[in-house]
PDB file of C-alpha atoms in Angstrom:
ATOM      1  CA  MET A   1      39.279  -3.253  22.615  1.00 40.00           C
ATOM      2  CA  CYS A   2      36.575  -1.278  24.391  1.00 41.00           C
ATOM      3  CA  SER A   3      37.424   1.933  26.189  1.00 39.00           C
ATOM      4  CA  PRO A   4      36.573   2.004  29.912  1.00 40.00           C
ATOM      5  CA  ALA A   5      34.935   5.414  29.478  1.00 42.00           C
ATOM      6  CA  ARG A   6      31.366   4.060  29.468  1.00 40.00           C
ATOM      7  CA  ARG A   7      30.217   0.822  31.026  1.00 36.00           C
ATOM      8  CA  CYS A   8      27.026  -1.087  30.311  1.00 39.00           C
ATOM      9  CA  PHE A   9      25.490  -2.095  33.635  1.00 34.00           C
ATOM     10  CA  GLY A  10      23.694  -4.981  31.991  1.00 36.00           C
ATOM     11  CA  CYS A  11      26.669  -6.802  30.511  1.00 39.00           C
ATOM     12  CA  GLY A  12      29.749  -5.179  32.018  1.00 37.00           C
ATOM     13  CA  LEU A  13      31.096  -4.319  28.570  1.00 36.00           C
ATOM     14  CA  SER A  14      32.713  -0.914  28.288  1.00 39.00           C
ATOM     15  CA  ASN A  15      31.643   1.684  25.753  1.00 41.00           C
ATOM     16  CA  PRO A  16      28.670  -0.101  24.142  1.00 39.00           C
ATOM     17  CA  PRO A  17      28.295   1.041  20.510  1.00 38.00           C
ATOM     18  CA  LEU A  18      24.724   2.359  20.802  1.00 40.00           C
ATOM     19  CA  PRO A  19      24.404   4.012  24.202  1.00 37.00           C
ATOM     20  CA  TYR A  20      20.635   3.967  24.424  1.00 35.00           C
ATOM     21  CA  ILE A  21      19.848   0.800  22.452  1.00 35.00           C
ATOM     22  CA  ILE A  22      18.612  -2.264  24.271  1.00 33.00           C
ATOM     23  CA  CYS A  23      21.486  -4.269  25.638  1.00 31.00           C
ATOM     24  CA  ILE A  24      19.748  -7.625  25.982  1.00 27.00           C
ATOM     25  CA  HIS A  25      21.227 -10.755  27.480  1.00 29.00           C
ATOM     26  CA  MET A  26      19.042 -13.786  27.034  1.00 27.00           C
ATOM     27  CA  THR A  27      19.872 -16.477  29.537  1.00 25.00           C
ATOM     28  CA  THR A  28      17.761 -19.233  31.009  1.00 25.00           C
ATOM     29  CA  ASN A  29      17.030 -17.004  33.980  1.00 29.00           C
ATOM     30  CA  SER A  30      16.818 -13.361  32.916  1.00 26.00           C
ATOM     31  CA  ILE A  31      16.618 -10.629  30.308  1.00 26.00           C
ATOM     32  CA  GLN A  32      18.490  -7.474  31.277  1.00 32.00           C
ATOM     33  CA  ARG A  33      18.214  -4.068  29.594  1.00 36.00           C
ATOM     34  CA  HIS A  34      20.495  -1.073  29.536  1.00 36.00           C
ATOM     35  CA  PRO A  35      19.373   1.412  32.250  1.00 38.00           C
ATOM     36  CA  VAL A  36      19.618   4.367  29.873  1.00 35.00           C
ATOM     37  CA  LEU A  37      16.869   2.809  27.757  1.00 40.00           C
ATOM     38  CA  GLU A  38      14.878   1.863  30.842  1.00 40.00           C
ATOM     39  CA  ALA A  39      14.807   5.530  31.815  1.00 44.00           C
ATOM     40  CA  LEU A  40      14.288   6.967  28.335  1.00 53.00           C
ATOM     41  CA  PHE A  41      10.537   7.433  28.366  1.00 63.00           C
ATOM     42  CA  THR A  42       9.789   7.595  32.104  1.00 70.00           C
ATOM     43  CA  SER A  43      10.029  11.396  32.287  1.00 78.00           C
ATOM     44  CA  ARG A  44       7.448  13.740  30.772  1.00 81.00           C
ATOM     45  CA  ALA A  45      10.126  16.412  30.368  1.00 87.00           C
ATOM     46  CA  ARG A  46      12.331  13.950  28.468  1.00 88.00           C
ATOM     47  CA  VAL A  47       9.515  13.012  26.123  1.00 84.00           C
ATOM     48  CA  GLU A  48       8.757  16.686  25.450  1.00 86.00           C
ATOM     49  CA  VAL A  49      12.425  17.410  24.689  1.00 90.00           C
ATOM     50  CA  LEU A  50      12.596  14.436  22.319  1.00 88.00           C
ATOM     51  CA  LYS A  51       9.426  15.579  20.568  1.00 84.00           C
ATOM     52  CA  LEU A  52      10.778  19.111  20.216  1.00 86.00           C
ATOM     53  CA  PHE A  53      14.070  18.060  18.655  1.00 88.00           C
ATOM     54  CA  PHE A  54      13.151  14.928  16.716  1.00 85.00           C
ATOM     55  CA  LEU A  55       9.904  16.165  15.175  1.00 77.00           C
ATOM     56  CA  ARG A  56      11.755  19.281  14.000  1.00 76.00           C
ATOM     57  CA  SER A  57      15.213  17.815  13.688  1.00 74.00           C
ATOM     58  CA  SER A  58      16.800  20.941  12.189  1.00 78.00           C
ATOM     59  CA  SER A  59      15.674  23.182  15.034  1.00 84.00           C
ATOM     60  CA  ARG A  60      18.037  24.268  17.788  1.00 91.00           C
ATOM     61  CA  HIS A  61      17.226  25.931  21.081  1.00 95.00           C
ATOM     62  CA  TYR A  62      18.815  27.098  24.323  1.00 96.00           C
ATOM     63  CA  LEU A  63      17.617  25.828  27.712  1.00 96.00           C
ATOM     64  CA  ARG A  64      15.141  28.560  28.650  1.00 95.00           C
ATOM     65  CA  GLU A  65      13.692  28.418  25.168  1.00 95.00           C
ATOM     66  CA  ILE A  66      13.270  24.640  25.460  1.00 94.00           C
ATOM     67  CA  ALA A  67      11.488  25.083  28.783  1.00 94.00           C
ATOM     68  CA  ALA A  68       9.148  27.695  27.291  1.00 93.00           C
ATOM     69  CA  LEU A  69       8.374  25.656  24.178  1.00 89.00           C
ATOM     70  CA  THR A  70       7.716  22.430  26.089  1.00 86.00           C
ATOM     71  CA  GLY A  71       5.960  23.996  29.084  1.00 89.00           C
ATOM     72  CA  GLN A  72       8.262  22.123  31.450  1.00 91.00           C
ATOM     73  CA  ASN A  73      10.170  23.267  34.540  1.00 93.00           C
ATOM     74  CA  LEU A  74      13.621  24.667  33.720  1.00 95.00           C
ATOM     75  CA  ARG A  75      15.366  22.442  36.259  1.00 94.00           C
ATOM     76  CA  ALA A  76      13.731  19.340  34.775  1.00 94.00           C
ATOM     77  CA  ILE A  77      14.733  20.469  31.289  1.00 95.00           C
ATOM     78  CA  GLN A  78      18.351  20.991  32.392  1.00 96.00           C
ATOM     79  CA  ARG A  79      18.447  17.487  33.834  1.00 94.00           C
ATOM     80  CA  GLU A  80      16.881  15.753  30.831  1.00 94.00           C
ATOM     81  CA  VAL A  81      18.875  17.668  28.239  1.00 96.00           C
ATOM     82  CA  ALA A  82      22.086  16.680  30.038  1.00 95.00           C
ATOM     83  CA  ARG A  83      21.033  13.024  30.030  1.00 92.00           C
ATOM     84  CA  LEU A  84      20.106  13.035  26.350  1.00 93.00           C
ATOM     85  CA  GLU A  85      23.356  14.774  25.429  1.00 95.00           C
ATOM     86  CA  ASP A  86      25.331  12.243  27.461  1.00 93.00           C
ATOM     87  CA  ALA A  87      23.494   9.458  25.599  1.00 91.00           C
ATOM     88  CA  GLY A  88      24.521  10.997  22.275  1.00 93.00           C
ATOM     89  CA  LEU A  89      20.966  11.743  21.155  1.00 93.00           C
ATOM     90  CA  ILE A  90      21.382  15.520  21.122  1.00 94.00           C
ATOM     91  CA  ILE A  91      24.435  17.723  20.606  1.00 96.00           C
ATOM     92  CA  SER A  92      25.275  21.272  21.619  1.00 96.00           C
ATOM     93  CA  ASN A  93      27.347  24.242  20.548  1.00 95.00           C
ATOM     94  CA  ILE A  94      28.044  27.590  22.173  1.00 96.00           C
ATOM     95  CA  GLU A  95      27.365  30.869  20.401  1.00 94.00           C
ATOM     96  CA  GLY A  96      28.056  34.028  22.344  1.00 92.00           C
ATOM     97  CA  ASN A  97      26.816  33.485  25.871  1.00 92.00           C
ATOM     98  CA  ARG A  98      24.250  30.836  24.947  1.00 94.00           C
ATOM     99  CA  LYS A  99      24.486  27.098  24.543  1.00 96.00           C
ATOM    100  CA  TYR A 100      22.272  25.707  21.789  1.00 97.00           C
ATOM    101  CA  TYR A 101      21.047  22.113  21.537  1.00 97.00           C
ATOM    102  CA  GLN A 102      19.732  20.112  18.604  1.00 95.00           C
ATOM    103  CA  ALA A 103      19.101  16.518  17.537  1.00 93.00           C
ATOM    104  CA  ASN A 104      22.217  14.524  16.739  1.00 94.00           C
ATOM    105  CA  ARG A 105      21.665  13.469  13.136  1.00 90.00           C
ATOM    106  CA  ALA A 106      24.880  11.427  13.260  1.00 92.00           C
ATOM    107  CA  SER A 107      23.476   9.160  15.963  1.00 91.00           C
ATOM    108  CA  PRO A 108      23.119   5.571  14.704  1.00 90.00           C
ATOM    109  CA  VAL A 109      19.551   5.567  16.009  1.00 87.00           C
ATOM    110  CA  PHE A 110      18.517   9.023  14.775  1.00 88.00           C
ATOM    111  CA  ARG A 111      16.166   7.819  12.046  1.00 83.00           C
ATOM    112  CA  GLU A 112      14.584   5.084  14.154  1.00 83.00           C
ATOM    113  CA  LEU A 113      14.011   7.341  17.153  1.00 85.00           C
ATOM    114  CA  ARG A 114      12.646  10.108  14.977  1.00 80.00           C
ATOM    115  CA  SER A 115      10.246   7.682  13.307  1.00 75.00           C
ATOM    116  CA  LEU A 116       9.140   6.526  16.748  1.00 76.00           C
ATOM    117  CA  MET A 117       8.549  10.125  17.827  1.00 75.00           C
ATOM    118  CA  ILE A 118       6.498  10.823  14.716  1.00 71.00           C
ATOM    119  CA  LYS A 119       4.304   7.816  15.416  1.00 64.00           C
ATOM    120  CA  THR A 120       3.970   8.089  19.182  1.00 61.00           C
ATOM    121  CA  ALA A 121       3.866  11.884  19.439  1.00 63.00           C
ATOM    122  CA  GLY A 122       0.794  11.981  17.260  1.00 60.00           C
ATOM    123  CA  VAL A 123       1.884  13.405  13.888  1.00 71.00           C
ATOM    124  CA  ALA A 124       1.228  10.188  11.999  1.00 76.00           C
ATOM    125  CA  ASP A 125      -1.834   9.414  14.112  1.00 74.00           C
ATOM    126  CA  ARG A 126      -3.349  12.814  13.341  1.00 79.00           C
ATOM    127  CA  MET A 127      -2.809  12.251   9.654  1.00 84.00           C
ATOM    128  CA  ARG A 128      -4.364   8.791   9.858  1.00 84.00           C
ATOM    129  CA  SER A 129      -7.352  10.226  11.665  1.00 82.00           C
ATOM    130  CA  THR A 130      -7.701  12.921   9.005  1.00 84.00           C
ATOM    131  CA  LEU A 131      -7.536  10.408   6.166  1.00 87.00           C
ATOM    132  CA  ARG A 132     -10.284   8.359   7.820  1.00 84.00           C
ATOM    133  CA  GLN A 133     -12.600  11.360   7.477  1.00 83.00           C
ATOM    134  CA  VAL A 134     -12.242  11.354   3.690  1.00 85.00           C
ATOM    135  CA  SER A 135     -14.855   9.387   1.784  1.00 76.00           C
ATOM    136  CA  GLY A 136     -13.760   6.984  -0.912  1.00 81.00           C
ATOM    137  CA  SER A 137     -11.139   4.266  -0.924  1.00 88.00           C
ATOM    138  CA  ILE A 138      -7.563   4.698   0.307  1.00 92.00           C
ATOM    139  CA  LEU A 139      -5.574   1.518  -0.245  1.00 93.00           C
ATOM    140  CA  VAL A 140      -2.123   2.768   0.778  1.00 94.00           C
ATOM    141  CA  ALA A 141      -0.922   6.147   2.022  1.00 94.00           C
ATOM    142  CA  PHE A 142       2.488   7.242   3.254  1.00 94.00           C
ATOM    143  CA  ILE A 143       4.739  10.216   3.940  1.00 91.00           C
ATOM    144  CA  PHE A 144       7.808  10.454   1.718  1.00 92.00           C
ATOM    145  CA  GLY A 145      10.547  12.939   0.911  1.00 89.00           C
ATOM    146  CA  SER A 146      12.656  14.944   3.337  1.00 83.00           C
ATOM    147  CA  PHE A 147      10.308  14.421   6.288  1.00 79.00           C
ATOM    148  CA  ALA A 148      10.488  10.624   5.951  1.00 82.00           C
ATOM    149  CA  GLN A 149      14.249  10.806   5.421  1.00 80.00           C
ATOM    150  CA  GLY A 150      14.819  12.873   8.545  1.00 72.00           C
ATOM    151  CA  ALA A 151      16.400  15.574   6.390  1.00 73.00           C
ATOM    152  CA  GLU A 152      13.702  18.233   6.620  1.00 69.00           C
ATOM    153  CA  THR A 153      14.231  21.858   7.553  1.00 69.00           C
ATOM    154  CA  PRO A 154      11.773  24.038   9.508  1.00 65.00           C
ATOM    155  CA  GLU A 155      10.411  25.215   6.146  1.00 74.00           C
ATOM    156  CA  SER A 156      10.051  21.742   4.584  1.00 78.00           C
ATOM    157  CA  ASP A 157       6.682  20.538   3.367  1.00 84.00           C
ATOM    158  CA  ILE A 158       5.248  17.144   4.263  1.00 88.00           C
ATOM    159  CA  ASP A 159       4.769  15.084   1.096  1.00 92.00           C
ATOM    160  CA  LEU A 160       2.038  12.431   0.988  1.00 93.00           C
ATOM    161  CA  LEU A 161       1.274   9.776  -1.597  1.00 95.00           C
ATOM    162  CA  ILE A 162      -2.259   8.419  -1.426  1.00 95.00           C
ATOM    163  CA  ILE A 163      -3.102   5.441  -3.618  1.00 95.00           C
ATOM    164  CA  GLY A 164      -6.798   4.944  -4.201  1.00 92.00           C
ATOM    165  CA  ALA A 165      -9.898   6.800  -5.312  1.00 90.00           C
ATOM    166  CA  ILE A 166     -10.793   9.877  -3.246  1.00 89.00           C
ATOM    167  CA  SER A 167     -11.851  13.470  -3.820  1.00 87.00           C
ATOM    168  CA  GLY A 168      -8.947  15.897  -3.980  1.00 86.00           C
ATOM    169  CA  ARG A 169     -11.201  18.767  -2.941  1.00 88.00           C
ATOM    170  CA  GLU A 170     -12.485  16.898   0.105  1.00 88.00           C
ATOM    171  CA  LEU A 171      -8.959  15.827   1.045  1.00 89.00           C
ATOM    172  CA  SER A 172      -7.720  19.414   0.851  1.00 88.00           C
ATOM    173  CA  LYS A 173     -10.568  20.558   3.097  1.00 88.00           C
ATOM    174  CA  GLU A 174      -9.808  17.878   5.708  1.00 87.00           C
ATOM    175  CA  LEU A 175      -6.057  18.557   5.645  1.00 88.00           C
ATOM    176  CA  SER A 176      -6.416  22.317   6.098  1.00 88.00           C
ATOM    177  CA  PRO A 177      -6.790  22.297   9.930  1.00 84.00           C
ATOM    178  CA  LEU A 178      -3.935  19.793  10.221  1.00 81.00           C
ATOM    179  CA  LYS A 179      -1.703  22.044   8.147  1.00 83.00           C
ATOM    180  CA  GLU A 180      -2.347  24.882  10.581  1.00 78.00           C
ATOM    181  CA  GLU A 181      -1.743  22.629  13.584  1.00 72.00           C
ATOM    182  CA  LEU A 182       1.575  21.295  12.277  1.00 72.00           C
ATOM    183  CA  ASN A 183       2.584  24.685  10.856  1.00 72.00           C
ATOM    184  CA  ARG A 184       3.736  23.002   7.653  1.00 79.00           C
ATOM    185  CA  GLU A 185       2.508  22.776   4.096  1.00 87.00           C
ATOM    186  CA  LEU A 186       1.028  19.384   3.219  1.00 90.00           C
ATOM    187  CA  ASN A 187       1.475  18.221  -0.371  1.00 92.00           C
ATOM    188  CA  PRO A 188      -0.758  15.228  -1.116  1.00 93.00           C
ATOM    189  CA  ILE A 189      -0.540  13.298  -4.378  1.00 94.00           C
ATOM    190  CA  ILE A 190      -3.587  11.165  -5.161  1.00 94.00           C
ATOM    191  CA  MET A 191      -2.837   8.303  -7.528  1.00 94.00           C
ATOM    192  CA  PRO A 192      -5.193   5.573  -8.781  1.00 94.00           C
ATOM    193  CA  VAL A 193      -3.808   2.036  -8.748  1.00 93.00           C
ATOM    194  CA  ASP A 194      -3.813   1.803 -12.553  1.00 93.00           C
ATOM    195  CA  GLU A 195      -1.686   4.935 -12.810  1.00 94.00           C
ATOM    196  CA  LEU A 196       0.747   3.580 -10.209  1.00 94.00           C
ATOM    197  CA  ARG A 197       1.196   0.360 -12.163  1.00 93.00           C
ATOM    198  CA  SER A 198       1.418   2.098 -15.525  1.00 92.00           C
ATOM    199  CA  ARG A 199       4.087   4.523 -14.353  1.00 93.00           C
ATOM    200  CA  LEU A 200       6.093   1.755 -12.716  1.00 92.00           C
ATOM    201  CA  ASP A 201       5.886  -0.267 -15.942  1.00 92.00           C
ATOM    202  CA  ARG A 202       7.373   2.739 -17.748  1.00 92.00           C
ATOM    203  CA  GLU A 203      10.062   2.951 -15.057  1.00 92.00           C
ATOM    204  CA  ASP A 204       8.949   6.449 -14.132  1.00 93.00           C
ATOM    205  CA  PRO A 205      11.975   7.965 -12.306  1.00 93.00           C
ATOM    206  CA  PHE A 206       9.870   9.638  -9.608  1.00 92.00           C
ATOM    207  CA  LEU A 207       7.951   6.491  -8.669  1.00 92.00           C
ATOM    208  CA  THR A 208      10.971   4.218  -8.994  1.00 89.00           C
ATOM    209  CA  SER A 209      12.868   6.404  -6.532  1.00 90.00           C
ATOM    210  CA  LEU A 210       9.810   6.626  -4.301  1.00 90.00           C
ATOM    211  CA  MET A 211       9.385   2.859  -4.088  1.00 89.00           C
ATOM    212  CA  ASP A 212      12.978   2.454  -2.895  1.00 88.00           C
ATOM    213  CA  GLY A 213      13.048   5.451  -0.558  1.00 90.00           C
ATOM    214  CA  PRO A 214      12.117   5.749   3.135  1.00 90.00           C
ATOM    215  CA  LYS A 215       8.429   6.031   3.987  1.00 91.00           C
ATOM    216  CA  ILE A 216       6.213   6.555   7.004  1.00 88.00           C
ATOM    217  CA  PHE A 217       3.077   4.531   6.332  1.00 91.00           C
ATOM    218  CA  LEU A 218      -0.288   5.970   7.317  1.00 90.00           C
ATOM    219  CA  VAL A 219      -2.502   3.379   5.628  1.00 91.00           C
ATOM    220  CA  GLY A 220      -1.227  -0.091   4.774  1.00 90.00           C
ATOM    221  CA  ASP A 221       2.427  -1.105   4.774  1.00 90.00           C
ATOM    222  CA  GLN A 222       5.300  -1.997   2.462  1.00 90.00           C
ATOM    223  CA  ASP A 223       3.779  -5.375   1.582  1.00 92.00           C
ATOM    224  CA  ASP A 224       0.468  -3.744   0.636  1.00 92.00           C
ATOM    225  CA  LEU A 225       2.306  -1.253  -1.560  1.00 93.00           C
ATOM    226  CA  ALA A 226       4.287  -4.014  -3.260  1.00 91.00           C
ATOM    227  CA  ALA A 227       1.082  -5.964  -3.913  1.00 92.00           C
ATOM    228  CA  LEU A 228      -0.591  -2.935  -5.512  1.00 90.00           C
ATOM    229  CA  ALA A 229       2.422  -2.349  -7.734  1.00 86.00           C
ATOM    230  CA  VAL A 230       2.170  -5.808  -9.314  1.00 80.00           C
ATOM    231  CA  ARG A 231       0.144  -5.816 -12.512  1.00 58.00           C
ATOM    232  CA  ILE A 232      -2.140  -8.837 -12.743  1.00 46.00           C
ATOM    233  CA  ALA A 233      -1.544 -10.607 -16.040  1.00 40.00           C
ATOM    234  CA  PRO A 234      -4.699 -11.172 -18.126  1.00 43.00           C
ATOM    235  CA  GLU A 235      -6.017 -14.705 -18.283  1.00 43.00           C
ATOM    236  CA  SER A 236      -5.333 -16.695 -21.438  1.00 43.00           C
ATOM    237  CA  PRO A 237      -8.371 -17.060 -23.705  1.00 46.00           C
TER     238      PRO A 237
END
């Protein structure tokens, strides 16, 4: 039985399980959405707070620090932080005379929202743009490891796997400004298709784990990766 503590304005149900997720009711006449979601991205201050916490999900900050880092008005930050905490997207704890906030990793939508922030806030787009500057052929490229898992720390590197035929020296040169901009080390692995298939055939532990793990695709998608991993059998004579 639902608790009356929180009520969904769209359906009248109390305590909906995912407070910010779309609460959709498809009838012949209307589609209604939860007002918390409707309001989620309408505020610039809210977007900046989400970017701050979900792009660096291990970071924690107090209100004045959040305002300084985002360049937003303190009053607006107070309002948006309160809303996001009420929605269960960020959590807080008090140390001394300061209250610190950080992303709520236990939220059922933490990974999805973080992935959305990475894509819409420009991290993935900047990487895509950088990869487009590199000559050669990139068939599939994606971020993997702690950053893709949402388990990174402020010191974590961003790991990239690039499948194709490109110059490592040129790639390093193009990634250098991005590394400075993101303030993180970037660790690209360039792998030809034949090597990918050969290592998968040998059940290489690293690649086997990588294929099953979370990824943020920069070039291609999961279907493209699966297609590359399939070795084409030679024709019969």
